[in-house]
């Protein structure tokens, strides 16, 4: 188990990643697969914008258009944005709290593979008879009427990847509650850790309603139940409720970690302690609570009645308050700081006005009477892209630049980064700002074309050009990644020079055991405190150097998830008369999953120890071995 | 790890303190056990006495809530030190679930 640094062949590296339980490598897996799905979703977006480029276009047929918008939304939310955020949470949060790994490394890997196979399953629908076409919200009256198996790919795929996300959320909660280094009290946790914490709590509470909804959907469509079938005494509105009870917290699951990344960036590149740290923490918690009490604002036009609409309208407006608190705290953090406009900082500064614009339209939509005008128009499309692209995606891009050196040990080029930024930022506003007006002019959402006499031609054309700009920005980012990787200029612990939190006190990338000695935390911005006191090592230690206990890698999570993947095909074809083998496939798949669970439970795996001598030896070599064995 | 937990050697004072603490804990458990039996009796008697359902149902729900709290604090050790986070999560989870279910049920079926 020793020999820490060795050159290994390509096959060994692949095997290492397939079996890894190391949070830093799982982060890289999330980054790669999330990035891949981001490109897939982006391609779908480009096709939508090409179709809407001019009146009466026939680039896509109406049916295909429905499939593409559905897959675009579903892919972007569940398979791109969430995994990319989970990548940063995995890469950074354990380092920020001074932990050697997450609480359950095995589950961490299981969570990733479930997400991965769920995503692959969903996307296989393209090649196996057609993708889902009832929108990312999959409203039951549409979904139950949809022909073919598209919807089943949606519900089964999301069930599987949803389990993965739920596992990841629980894992982070336990990690943050139990594995903080000595001295790391709750009120000393970096803001990114805080937002990870609250977002994980939201995952824990929000995913079960979705799972229930999806279960009902699966049973209605594949096993002959009638939960949502109105003609059989079911209630189609209940799907909408279940979906949005999950759906609104979901948007906060996305935005809170992005808030966390921006909070880190503002403090680092203003070289100041975060203004109003306590207020930021409590605003985060408050948003977490409110997030659950507003779901019906997506259903104002369903006919819930004036009382329900009024209650949910008010509750929705209240959410803007803690969000506003955060905006002011960030502004006051920048105020009077010694600012350096690096790429992450530029993203963060651009985020503020973009996100505020999305918040303002949100409050407008929260007024139920007005929402009768806005609902299902392009105004809504503009709103949620302003919050999701202007908030979450800018956060992910900023985080990519900020944490790239910590994850890979190299710096992305600042120059190319700026090019990406300007293309993306200008393209983003070009695409979506004008959609507010398209919405007000009456252009409905989710309709595959429009007429030349409706006066929407020019604005749609501008919108499509904007999308092209964003695509160029993303391509430049890819070039940047390739060039940086090829050049391979290694960087030290604190490449930005102004790191404040623990992750910047250790090598980039960190050794696979993270901290040779558990650090002692003496206040908020731990690393900054040590730097200011002239501590060359950047840390004080809570324990003497000793043996470190590490978990073994395992292929079981991959096999377990693969079993679910196989079983999903069985369930999918269960009712088809032409496919009698479906039941067998279902049983085999579940057999693989439960069999590997059994192996996992019966086989003791006590992990291994890195001895003190090996740690000393490793430190002499610079300390950033990746533990390939 | 379970296999390297060191043996604890307690002083006399510590020992006495633990003993005292355990006996108070025991007393609390017995009292709450008695209360719980009593609450159950009330519930059964009410049903047997044939009061109106509009009276019985809310009272039984209330008694059930009291039972849950007693159970959590006296038998499942929620009152012990270091359970603050657990309690916070449980109660906020229950709160969120309660509000959600209540709102959902009233909107859909009222
Ligand atoms: C100030 C805070 C916010 C308010 C008051 C707000 C309000 C609303 C309302 C009322 C709707 C429903 C409009 C309709 O369909 O008629 C809506 C839709 C939406 N919002 Fe927001 N929102 C806020 C922040 C956010 C954030 C932070 C995100 C995501 C990061 C987000 C994502 C979405 C999405 C995805 C939809 C559309 C869902 C769909 O129909 O497909 N919102 N918002
Ligand atoms: Cu919402």
mmCIF file of N, CA and C in Angstrom, chain A residues 463-583:
data_model
loop_
_atom_site.group_PDB
_atom_site.id
_atom_site.type_symbol
_atom_site.label_atom_id
_atom_site.label_comp_id
_atom_site.label_asym_id
_atom_site.label_seq_id
_atom_site.Cartn_x
_atom_site.Cartn_y
_atom_site.Cartn_z
ATOM 1 N N UNK A 463 -31.789 37.450 -30.272
ATOM 2 C CA UNK A 463 -31.633 36.437 -29.243
ATOM 3 C C UNK A 463 -30.763 35.279 -29.736
ATOM 4 N N UNK A 464 -30.975 34.863 -30.963
ATOM 5 C CA UNK A 464 -30.192 33.748 -31.495
ATOM 6 C C UNK A 464 -28.727 34.129 -31.683
ATOM 7 N N UNK A 465 -28.478 35.371 -32.094
ATOM 8 C CA UNK A 465 -27.089 35.811 -32.226
ATOM 9 C C UNK A 465 -26.395 35.769 -30.874
ATOM 10 N N UNK A 466 -27.118 36.199 -29.836
ATOM 11 C CA UNK A 466 -26.557 36.140 -28.484
ATOM 12 C C UNK A 466 -26.140 34.728 -28.120
ATOM 13 N N UNK A 467 -26.980 33.759 -28.466
ATOM 14 C CA UNK A 467 -26.665 32.366 -28.143
ATOM 15 C C UNK A 467 -25.359 31.943 -28.805
ATOM 16 N N UNK A 468 -25.148 32.418 -30.023
ATOM 17 C CA UNK A 468 -23.910 32.106 -30.732
ATOM 18 C C UNK A 468 -22.704 32.651 -29.964
ATOM 19 N N UNK A 469 -22.845 33.873 -29.444
ATOM 20 C CA UNK A 469 -21.763 34.460 -28.636
ATOM 21 C C UNK A 469 -21.435 33.566 -27.438
ATOM 22 N N UNK A 470 -22.472 33.119 -26.754
ATOM 23 C CA UNK A 470 -22.224 32.267 -25.584
ATOM 24 C C UNK A 470 -21.496 30.995 -25.998
ATOM 25 N N UNK A 471 -21.907 30.425 -27.142
ATOM 26 C CA UNK A 471 -21.263 29.199 -27.604
ATOM 27 C C UNK A 471 -19.782 29.443 -27.869
ATOM 28 N N UNK A 472 -19.462 30.601 -28.481
ATOM 29 C CA UNK A 472 -18.056 30.912 -28.733
ATOM 30 C C UNK A 472 -17.300 30.992 -27.414
ATOM 31 N N UNK A 473 -17.907 31.664 -26.432
ATOM 32 C CA UNK A 473 -17.268 31.764 -25.117
ATOM 33 C C UNK A 473 -16.939 30.391 -24.557
ATOM 34 N N UNK A 474 -17.882 29.454 -24.636
ATOM 35 C CA UNK A 474 -17.659 28.116 -24.083
ATOM 36 C C UNK A 474 -16.551 27.404 -24.857
ATOM 37 N N UNK A 475 -16.526 27.584 -26.198
ATOM 38 C CA UNK A 475 -15.471 26.935 -26.981
ATOM 39 C C UNK A 475 -14.097 27.463 -26.582
ATOM 40 N N UNK A 476 -13.999 28.780 -26.370
ATOM 41 C CA UNK A 476 -12.719 29.342 -25.935
ATOM 42 C C UNK A 476 -12.308 28.747 -24.589
ATOM 43 N N UNK A 477 -13.278 28.539 -23.710
ATOM 44 C CA UNK A 477 -12.962 27.910 -22.420
ATOM 45 C C UNK A 477 -12.379 26.514 -22.633
ATOM 46 N N UNK A 478 -12.955 25.767 -23.579
ATOM 47 C CA UNK A 478 -12.436 24.421 -23.846
ATOM 48 C C UNK A 478 -10.992 24.499 -24.345
ATOM 49 N N UNK A 479 -10.742 25.447 -25.257
ATOM 50 C CA UNK A 479 -9.377 25.636 -25.748
ATOM 51 C C UNK A 479 -8.445 25.947 -24.577
ATOM 52 N N UNK A 480 -8.923 26.818 -23.701
ATOM 53 C CA UNK A 480 -8.158 27.193 -22.526
ATOM 54 C C UNK A 480 -7.784 25.965 -21.690
ATOM 55 N N UNK A 481 -8.764 25.096 -21.474
ATOM 56 C CA UNK A 481 -8.519 23.899 -20.674
ATOM 57 C C UNK A 481 -7.451 23.032 -21.344
ATOM 58 N N UNK A 482 -7.590 22.842 -22.656
ATOM 59 C CA UNK A 482 -6.633 21.987 -23.364
ATOM 60 C C UNK A 482 -5.233 22.598 -23.297
ATOM 61 N N UNK A 483 -5.117 23.886 -23.628
ATOM 62 C CA UNK A 483 -3.795 24.531 -23.619
ATOM 63 C C UNK A 483 -3.157 24.451 -22.236
ATOM 64 N N UNK A 484 -3.951 24.750 -21.207
ATOM 65 C CA UNK A 484 -3.415 24.725 -19.852
ATOM 66 C C UNK A 484 -2.919 23.337 -19.485
ATOM 67 N N UNK A 485 -3.686 22.334 -19.876
ATOM 68 C CA UNK A 485 -3.294 20.976 -19.532
ATOM 69 C C UNK A 485 -2.029 20.568 -20.276
ATOM 70 N N UNK A 486 -1.922 20.987 -21.548
ATOM 71 C CA UNK A 486 -0.740 20.625 -22.324
ATOM 72 C C UNK A 486 0.498 21.330 -21.784
ATOM 73 N N UNK A 487 0.369 22.610 -21.505
ATOM 74 C CA UNK A 487 1.532 23.360 -20.990
ATOM 75 C C UNK A 487 1.979 22.836 -19.638
ATOM 76 N N UNK A 488 1.004 22.519 -18.793
ATOM 77 C CA UNK A 488 1.281 21.887 -17.510
ATOM 78 C C UNK A 488 2.292 22.644 -16.657
ATOM 79 N N UNK A 489 2.073 23.936 -16.449
ATOM 80 C CA UNK A 489 2.920 24.720 -15.545
ATOM 81 C C UNK A 489 2.378 24.579 -14.130
ATOM 82 N N UNK A 490 3.161 23.934 -13.256
ATOM 83 C CA UNK A 490 2.641 23.638 -11.920
ATOM 84 C C UNK A 490 2.651 24.886 -11.033
ATOM 85 N N UNK A 491 1.686 24.960 -10.124
ATOM 86 C CA UNK A 491 1.621 26.099 -9.206
ATOM 87 C C UNK A 491 1.697 25.621 -7.775
ATOM 88 N N UNK A 492 1.936 26.590 -6.869
ATOM 89 C CA UNK A 492 2.111 26.253 -5.454
ATOM 90 C C UNK A 492 0.797 26.222 -4.686
ATOM 91 N N UNK A 493 0.913 26.298 -3.349
ATOM 92 C CA UNK A 493 -0.253 26.162 -2.478
ATOM 93 C C UNK A 493 -1.314 27.216 -2.741
ATOM 94 N N UNK A 494 -0.855 28.467 -2.878
ATOM 95 C CA UNK A 494 -1.782 29.592 -2.846
ATOM 96 C C UNK A 494 -1.602 30.410 -4.114
ATOM 97 N N UNK A 495 -1.998 29.854 -5.262
ATOM 98 C CA UNK A 495 -1.658 30.478 -6.535
ATOM 99 C C UNK A 495 -2.259 31.870 -6.712
ATOM 100 N N UNK A 496 -3.378 32.168 -6.065
ATOM 101 C CA UNK A 496 -3.956 33.509 -6.223
ATOM 102 C C UNK A 496 -3.265 34.510 -5.306
ATOM 103 N N UNK A 497 -2.473 33.990 -4.374
ATOM 104 C CA UNK A 497 -1.709 34.870 -3.493
ATOM 105 C C UNK A 497 -2.506 35.433 -2.335
ATOM 106 N N UNK A 498 -3.830 35.347 -2.387
ATOM 107 C CA UNK A 498 -4.639 35.955 -1.343
ATOM 108 C C UNK A 498 -5.635 34.982 -0.734
ATOM 109 N N UNK A 499 -5.351 33.686 -0.832
ATOM 110 C CA UNK A 499 -6.259 32.689 -0.274
ATOM 111 C C UNK A 499 -6.482 32.937 1.211
ATOM 112 N N UNK A 500 -7.686 32.663 1.680
ATOM 113 C CA UNK A 500 -8.004 32.969 3.075
ATOM 114 C C UNK A 500 -8.334 31.717 3.857
ATOM 115 N N UNK A 501 -8.783 30.690 3.165
ATOM 116 C CA UNK A 501 -9.309 29.529 3.880
ATOM 117 C C UNK A 501 -8.362 28.345 3.721
ATOM 118 N N UNK A 502 -8.628 27.286 4.486
ATOM 119 C CA UNK A 502 -7.666 26.196 4.635
ATOM 120 C C UNK A 502 -7.226 25.543 3.341
ATOM 121 N N UNK A 503 -8.115 25.490 2.322
ATOM 122 C CA UNK A 503 -7.721 24.759 1.122
ATOM 123 C C UNK A 503 -6.485 25.363 0.473
ATOM 124 N N UNK A 504 -6.226 26.648 0.723
ATOM 125 C CA UNK A 504 -5.073 27.285 0.094
ATOM 126 C C UNK A 504 -3.790 27.069 0.901
ATOM 127 N N UNK A 505 -3.897 26.427 2.051
ATOM 128 C CA UNK A 505 -2.714 26.210 2.886
ATOM 129 C C UNK A 505 -1.987 24.921 2.519
ATOM 130 N N UNK A 506 -2.589 24.107 1.658
ATOM 131 C CA UNK A 506 -1.967 22.824 1.320
ATOM 132 C C UNK A 506 -1.660 22.787 -0.174
ATOM 133 N N UNK A 507 -0.812 21.838 -0.601
ATOM 134 C CA UNK A 507 -0.372 21.826 -1.999
ATOM 135 C C UNK A 507 -1.530 21.722 -2.995
ATOM 136 N N UNK A 508 -1.239 22.137 -4.246
ATOM 137 C CA UNK A 508 -2.233 22.022 -5.324
ATOM 138 C C UNK A 508 -1.734 21.028 -6.364
ATOM 139 N N UNK A 509 -2.398 19.966 -6.684
ATOM 140 C CA UNK A 509 -3.518 19.421 -5.913
ATOM 141 C C UNK A 509 -3.031 18.847 -4.588
ATOM 142 N N UNK A 510 -3.883 18.747 -3.609
ATOM 143 C CA UNK A 510 -3.462 18.255 -2.297
ATOM 144 C C UNK A 510 -3.080 16.783 -2.367
ATOM 145 N N UNK A 511 -2.233 16.330 -1.424
ATOM 146 C CA UNK A 511 -1.958 14.889 -1.348
ATOM 147 C C UNK A 511 -3.251 14.145 -1.058
ATOM 148 N N UNK A 512 -3.286 12.843 -1.364
ATOM 149 C CA UNK A 512 -4.584 12.156 -1.285
ATOM 150 C C UNK A 512 -5.119 12.060 0.130
ATOM 151 N N UNK A 513 -4.257 12.292 1.134
ATOM 152 C CA UNK A 513 -4.755 12.290 2.519
ATOM 153 C C UNK A 513 -5.030 13.716 2.990
ATOM 154 N N UNK A 514 -4.957 14.688 2.097
ATOM 155 C CA UNK A 514 -5.225 16.112 2.366
ATOM 156 C C UNK A 514 -4.269 16.752 3.362
ATOM 157 N N UNK A 515 -4.444 16.386 4.652
ATOM 158 C CA UNK A 515 -3.654 17.015 5.698
ATOM 159 C C UNK A 515 -2.822 15.936 6.383
ATOM 160 N N UNK A 516 -1.487 16.107 6.355
ATOM 161 C CA UNK A 516 -0.656 15.143 7.066
ATOM 162 C C UNK A 516 -1.000 15.206 8.553
ATOM 163 N N UNK A 517 -1.210 16.419 9.052
ATOM 164 C CA UNK A 517 -1.664 16.586 10.431
ATOM 165 C C UNK A 517 -2.934 17.417 10.404
ATOM 166 N N UNK A 518 -3.906 17.028 11.204
ATOM 167 C CA UNK A 518 -5.146 17.805 11.253
ATOM 168 C C UNK A 518 -4.849 19.215 11.741
ATOM 169 N N UNK A 519 -5.339 20.241 11.035
ATOM 170 C CA UNK A 519 -5.045 21.608 11.450
ATOM 171 C C UNK A 519 -5.875 22.032 12.660
ATOM 172 N N UNK A 520 -5.364 23.062 13.335
ATOM 173 C CA UNK A 520 -6.111 23.682 14.425
ATOM 174 C C UNK A 520 -6.621 25.025 13.915
ATOM 175 N N UNK A 521 -7.914 25.241 14.047
ATOM 176 C CA UNK A 521 -8.496 26.451 13.471
ATOM 177 C C UNK A 521 -8.629 27.517 14.548
ATOM 178 N N UNK A 522 -8.082 28.711 14.234
ATOM 179 C CA UNK A 522 -8.075 29.734 15.268
ATOM 180 C C UNK A 522 -9.002 30.897 14.960
ATOM 181 N N UNK A 523 -9.783 30.772 13.912
ATOM 182 C CA UNK A 523 -10.729 31.850 13.627
ATOM 183 C C UNK A 523 -11.256 31.730 12.222
ATOM 184 N N UNK A 524 -12.148 32.659 11.871
ATOM 185 C CA UNK A 524 -12.649 32.713 10.501
ATOM 186 C C UNK A 524 -11.462 33.042 9.601
ATOM 187 N N UNK A 525 -11.438 32.573 8.371
ATOM 188 C CA UNK A 525 -10.328 32.809 7.450
ATOM 189 C C UNK A 525 -9.013 32.305 8.047
ATOM 190 N N UNK A 526 -9.022 31.032 8.375
ATOM 191 C CA UNK A 526 -7.912 30.387 9.085
ATOM 192 C C UNK A 526 -6.542 30.672 8.480
ATOM 193 N N UNK A 527 -6.438 30.443 7.185
ATOM 194 C CA UNK A 527 -5.136 30.553 6.528
ATOM 195 C C UNK A 527 -4.666 31.997 6.538
ATOM 196 N N UNK A 528 -5.592 32.914 6.347
ATOM 197 C CA UNK A 528 -5.268 34.333 6.360
ATOM 198 C C UNK A 528 -4.686 34.726 7.715
ATOM 199 N N UNK A 529 -5.288 34.245 8.803
ATOM 200 C CA UNK A 529 -4.802 34.553 10.146
ATOM 201 C C UNK A 529 -3.355 34.103 10.288
ATOM 202 N N UNK A 530 -3.077 32.861 9.840
ATOM 203 C CA UNK A 530 -1.712 32.350 9.982
ATOM 204 C C UNK A 530 -0.744 33.171 9.138
ATOM 205 N N UNK A 531 -1.171 33.519 7.925
ATOM 206 C CA UNK A 531 -0.292 34.316 7.066
ATOM 207 C C UNK A 531 0.028 35.648 7.721
ATOM 208 N N UNK A 532 -1.003 36.295 8.282
ATOM 209 C CA UNK A 532 -0.807 37.613 8.886
ATOM 210 C C UNK A 532 0.103 37.544 10.091
ATOM 211 N N UNK A 533 0.128 36.383 10.757
ATOM 212 C CA UNK A 533 1.006 36.255 11.917
ATOM 213 C C UNK A 533 2.373 35.732 11.499
ATOM 214 N N UNK A 534 2.613 35.653 10.204
ATOM 215 C CA UNK A 534 3.936 35.266 9.728
ATOM 216 C C UNK A 534 4.238 33.791 9.859
ATOM 217 N N UNK A 535 3.227 32.963 10.022
ATOM 218 C CA UNK A 535 3.429 31.521 10.117
ATOM 219 C C UNK A 535 3.749 30.957 8.733
ATOM 220 N N UNK A 536 5.016 30.547 8.541
ATOM 221 C CA UNK A 536 5.461 30.103 7.210
ATOM 222 C C UNK A 536 4.721 28.856 6.751
ATOM 223 N N UNK A 537 4.348 27.995 7.696
ATOM 224 C CA UNK A 537 3.707 26.740 7.312
ATOM 225 C C UNK A 537 2.245 26.936 6.956
ATOM 226 N N UNK A 538 1.690 28.077 7.344
ATOM 227 C CA UNK A 538 0.315 28.361 6.990
ATOM 228 C C UNK A 538 -0.711 27.652 7.858
ATOM 229 N N UNK A 539 -0.255 26.892 8.828
ATOM 230 C CA UNK A 539 -1.194 26.123 9.655
ATOM 231 C C UNK A 539 -0.586 25.923 11.022
ATOM 232 N N UNK A 540 -1.433 25.823 12.019
ATOM 233 C CA UNK A 540 -0.982 25.230 13.265
ATOM 234 C C UNK A 540 -1.681 23.886 13.370
ATOM 235 N N UNK A 541 -1.071 22.968 14.078
ATOM 236 C CA UNK A 541 -1.582 21.605 14.028
ATOM 237 C C UNK A 541 -2.285 21.227 15.315
ATOM 238 N N UNK A 542 -3.275 20.396 15.169
ATOM 239 C CA UNK A 542 -4.041 19.962 16.331
ATOM 240 C C UNK A 542 -3.547 18.627 16.861
ATOM 241 N N UNK A 543 -2.619 17.996 16.124
ATOM 242 C CA UNK A 543 -2.159 16.674 16.549
ATOM 243 C C UNK A 543 -0.723 16.483 16.072
ATOM 244 N N UNK A 544 0.041 15.610 16.756
ATOM 245 C CA UNK A 544 1.386 15.306 16.263
ATOM 246 C C UNK A 544 1.291 14.465 14.997
ATOM 247 N N UNK A 545 2.391 14.428 14.237
ATOM 248 C CA UNK A 545 2.394 13.609 13.026
ATOM 249 C C UNK A 545 2.261 12.138 13.421
ATOM 250 N N UNK A 546 1.337 11.440 12.797
ATOM 251 C CA UNK A 546 1.146 10.026 13.132
ATOM 252 C C UNK A 546 0.582 9.282 11.947
ATOM 253 N N UNK A 547 0.299 7.995 12.132
ATOM 254 C CA UNK A 547 -0.258 7.228 11.029
ATOM 255 C C UNK A 547 -1.626 7.778 10.633
ATOM 256 N N UNK A 548 -1.914 7.684 9.336
ATOM 257 C CA UNK A 548 -3.202 8.161 8.840
ATOM 258 C C UNK A 548 -3.994 6.977 8.316
ATOM 259 N N UNK A 549 -5.237 6.902 8.757
ATOM 260 C CA UNK A 549 -6.095 5.797 8.315
ATOM 261 C C UNK A 549 -6.869 6.213 7.067
ATOM 262 N N UNK A 550 -6.796 5.391 6.001
ATOM 263 C CA UNK A 550 -7.458 5.741 4.741
ATOM 264 C C UNK A 550 -8.358 4.595 4.270
ATOM 265 N N UNK A 551 -9.442 4.928 3.565
ATOM 266 C CA UNK A 551 -10.313 3.880 3.021
ATOM 267 C C UNK A 551 -9.728 3.294 1.739
ATOM 268 N N UNK A 552 -10.037 2.030 1.444
ATOM 269 C CA UNK A 552 -9.638 1.424 0.176
ATOM 270 C C UNK A 552 -10.595 1.827 -0.928
ATOM 271 N N UNK A 553 -10.102 1.875 -2.157
ATOM 272 C CA UNK A 553 -10.987 2.091 -3.292
ATOM 273 C C UNK A 553 -11.867 0.871 -3.512
ATOM 274 N N UNK A 554 -12.919 1.027 -4.338
ATOM 275 C CA UNK A 554 -13.804 -0.109 -4.577
ATOM 276 C C UNK A 554 -14.560 0.070 -5.889
ATOM 277 N N UNK A 555 -14.747 -1.030 -6.583
ATOM 278 C CA UNK A 555 -15.488 -1.001 -7.844
ATOM 279 C C UNK A 555 -16.978 -1.234 -7.577
ATOM 280 N N UNK A 556 -17.320 -1.615 -6.353
ATOM 281 C CA UNK A 556 -18.715 -1.975 -6.052
ATOM 282 C C UNK A 556 -19.715 -0.854 -6.355
ATOM 283 N N UNK A 557 -19.405 0.418 -6.015
ATOM 284 C CA UNK A 557 -20.405 1.463 -6.322
ATOM 285 C C UNK A 557 -20.772 1.482 -7.793
ATOM 286 N N UNK A 558 -19.791 1.296 -8.649
ATOM 287 C CA UNK A 558 -20.063 1.314 -10.087
ATOM 288 C C UNK A 558 -20.976 0.146 -10.465
ATOM 289 N N UNK A 559 -20.681 -1.031 -9.929
ATOM 290 C CA UNK A 559 -21.488 -2.210 -10.269
ATOM 291 C C UNK A 559 -22.910 -2.052 -9.739
ATOM 292 N N UNK A 560 -23.011 -1.534 -8.506
ATOM 293 C CA UNK A 560 -24.320 -1.334 -7.899
ATOM 294 C C UNK A 560 -25.172 -0.419 -8.779
ATOM 295 N N UNK A 561 -24.564 0.681 -9.231
ATOM 296 C CA UNK A 561 -25.308 1.636 -10.058
ATOM 297 C C UNK A 561 -25.633 1.022 -11.415
ATOM 298 N N UNK A 562 -24.705 0.236 -11.932
ATOM 299 C CA UNK A 562 -24.947 -0.415 -13.213
ATOM 300 C C UNK A 562 -26.161 -1.336 -13.115
ATOM 301 N N UNK A 563 -26.302 -2.006 -11.984
ATOM 302 C CA UNK A 563 -27.470 -2.862 -11.758
ATOM 303 C C UNK A 563 -28.769 -2.079 -11.884
ATOM 304 N N UNK A 564 -28.803 -0.892 -11.286
ATOM 305 C CA UNK A 564 -29.998 -0.034 -11.382
ATOM 306 C C UNK A 564 -30.267 0.339 -12.833
ATOM 307 N N UNK A 565 -29.180 0.616 -13.542
ATOM 308 C CA UNK A 565 -29.267 0.998 -14.954
ATOM 309 C C UNK A 565 -29.916 -0.125 -15.761
ATOM 310 N N UNK A 566 -29.473 -1.367 -15.517
ATOM 311 C CA UNK A 566 -30.037 -2.525 -16.219
ATOM 312 C C UNK A 566 -31.501 -2.702 -15.826
ATOM 313 N N UNK A 567 -31.773 -2.619 -14.527
ATOM 314 C CA UNK A 567 -33.144 -2.818 -14.048
ATOM 315 C C UNK A 567 -34.086 -1.801 -14.678
ATOM 316 N N UNK A 568 -33.582 -0.572 -14.890
ATOM 317 C CA UNK A 568 -34.429 0.474 -15.465
ATOM 318 C C UNK A 568 -34.920 0.073 -16.857
ATOM 319 N N UNK A 569 -34.082 -0.605 -17.630
ATOM 320 C CA UNK A 569 -34.537 -1.062 -18.950
ATOM 321 C C UNK A 569 -35.649 -2.094 -18.808
ATOM 322 N N UNK A 570 -35.503 -2.969 -17.825
ATOM 323 C CA UNK A 570 -36.548 -3.955 -17.580
ATOM 324 C C UNK A 570 -37.875 -3.278 -17.267
ATOM 325 N N UNK A 571 -37.832 -2.297 -16.358
ATOM 326 C CA UNK A 571 -39.066 -1.593 -15.981
ATOM 327 C C UNK A 571 -39.655 -0.871 -17.188
ATOM 328 N N UNK A 572 -38.764 -0.289 -17.991
ATOM 329 C CA UNK A 572 -39.191 0.506 -19.139
ATOM 330 C C UNK A 572 -40.042 -0.309 -20.100
ATOM 331 N N UNK A 573 -39.629 -1.552 -20.378
ATOM 332 C CA UNK A 573 -40.324 -2.369 -21.367
ATOM 333 C C UNK A 573 -41.298 -3.356 -20.741
ATOM 334 N N UNK A 574 -41.567 -3.166 -19.452
ATOM 335 C CA UNK A 574 -42.358 -4.130 -18.696
ATOM 336 C C UNK A 574 -43.709 -4.410 -19.341
ATOM 337 N N UNK A 575 -44.419 -3.357 -19.805
ATOM 338 C CA UNK A 575 -45.773 -3.535 -20.335
ATOM 339 C C UNK A 575 -45.812 -3.844 -21.827
ATOM 340 N N UNK A 576 -44.633 -3.774 -22.489
ATOM 341 C CA UNK A 576 -44.637 -4.030 -23.937
ATOM 342 C C UNK A 576 -44.856 -5.502 -24.237
ATOM 343 N N UNK A 577 -45.872 -5.787 -25.041
ATOM 344 C CA UNK A 577 -46.146 -7.193 -25.355
ATOM 345 C C UNK A 577 -45.031 -7.827 -26.168
ATOM 346 N N UNK A 578 -44.364 -6.967 -26.972
ATOM 347 C CA UNK A 578 -43.347 -7.506 -27.866
ATOM 348 C C UNK A 578 -42.042 -7.812 -27.149
ATOM 349 N N UNK A 579 -41.936 -7.465 -25.871
ATOM 350 C CA UNK A 579 -40.648 -7.639 -25.201
ATOM 351 C C UNK A 579 -40.806 -8.466 -23.929
ATOM 352 N N UNK A 580 -41.021 -9.761 -24.106
ATOM 353 C CA UNK A 580 -41.270 -10.620 -22.944
ATOM 354 C C UNK A 580 -40.063 -10.734 -22.021
ATOM 355 N N UNK A 581 -38.876 -10.359 -22.543
ATOM 356 C CA UNK A 581 -37.678 -10.502 -21.715
ATOM 357 C C UNK A 581 -37.556 -9.401 -20.667
ATOM 358 N N UNK A 582 -38.470 -8.402 -20.710
ATOM 359 C CA UNK A 582 -38.305 -7.248 -19.830
ATOM 360 C C UNK A 582 -38.250 -7.644 -18.362
ATOM 361 N N UNK A 583 -39.143 -8.547 -17.968
ATOM 362 C CA UNK A 583 -39.175 -8.928 -16.557
ATOM 363 C C UNK A 583 -37.845 -9.534 -16.125
#
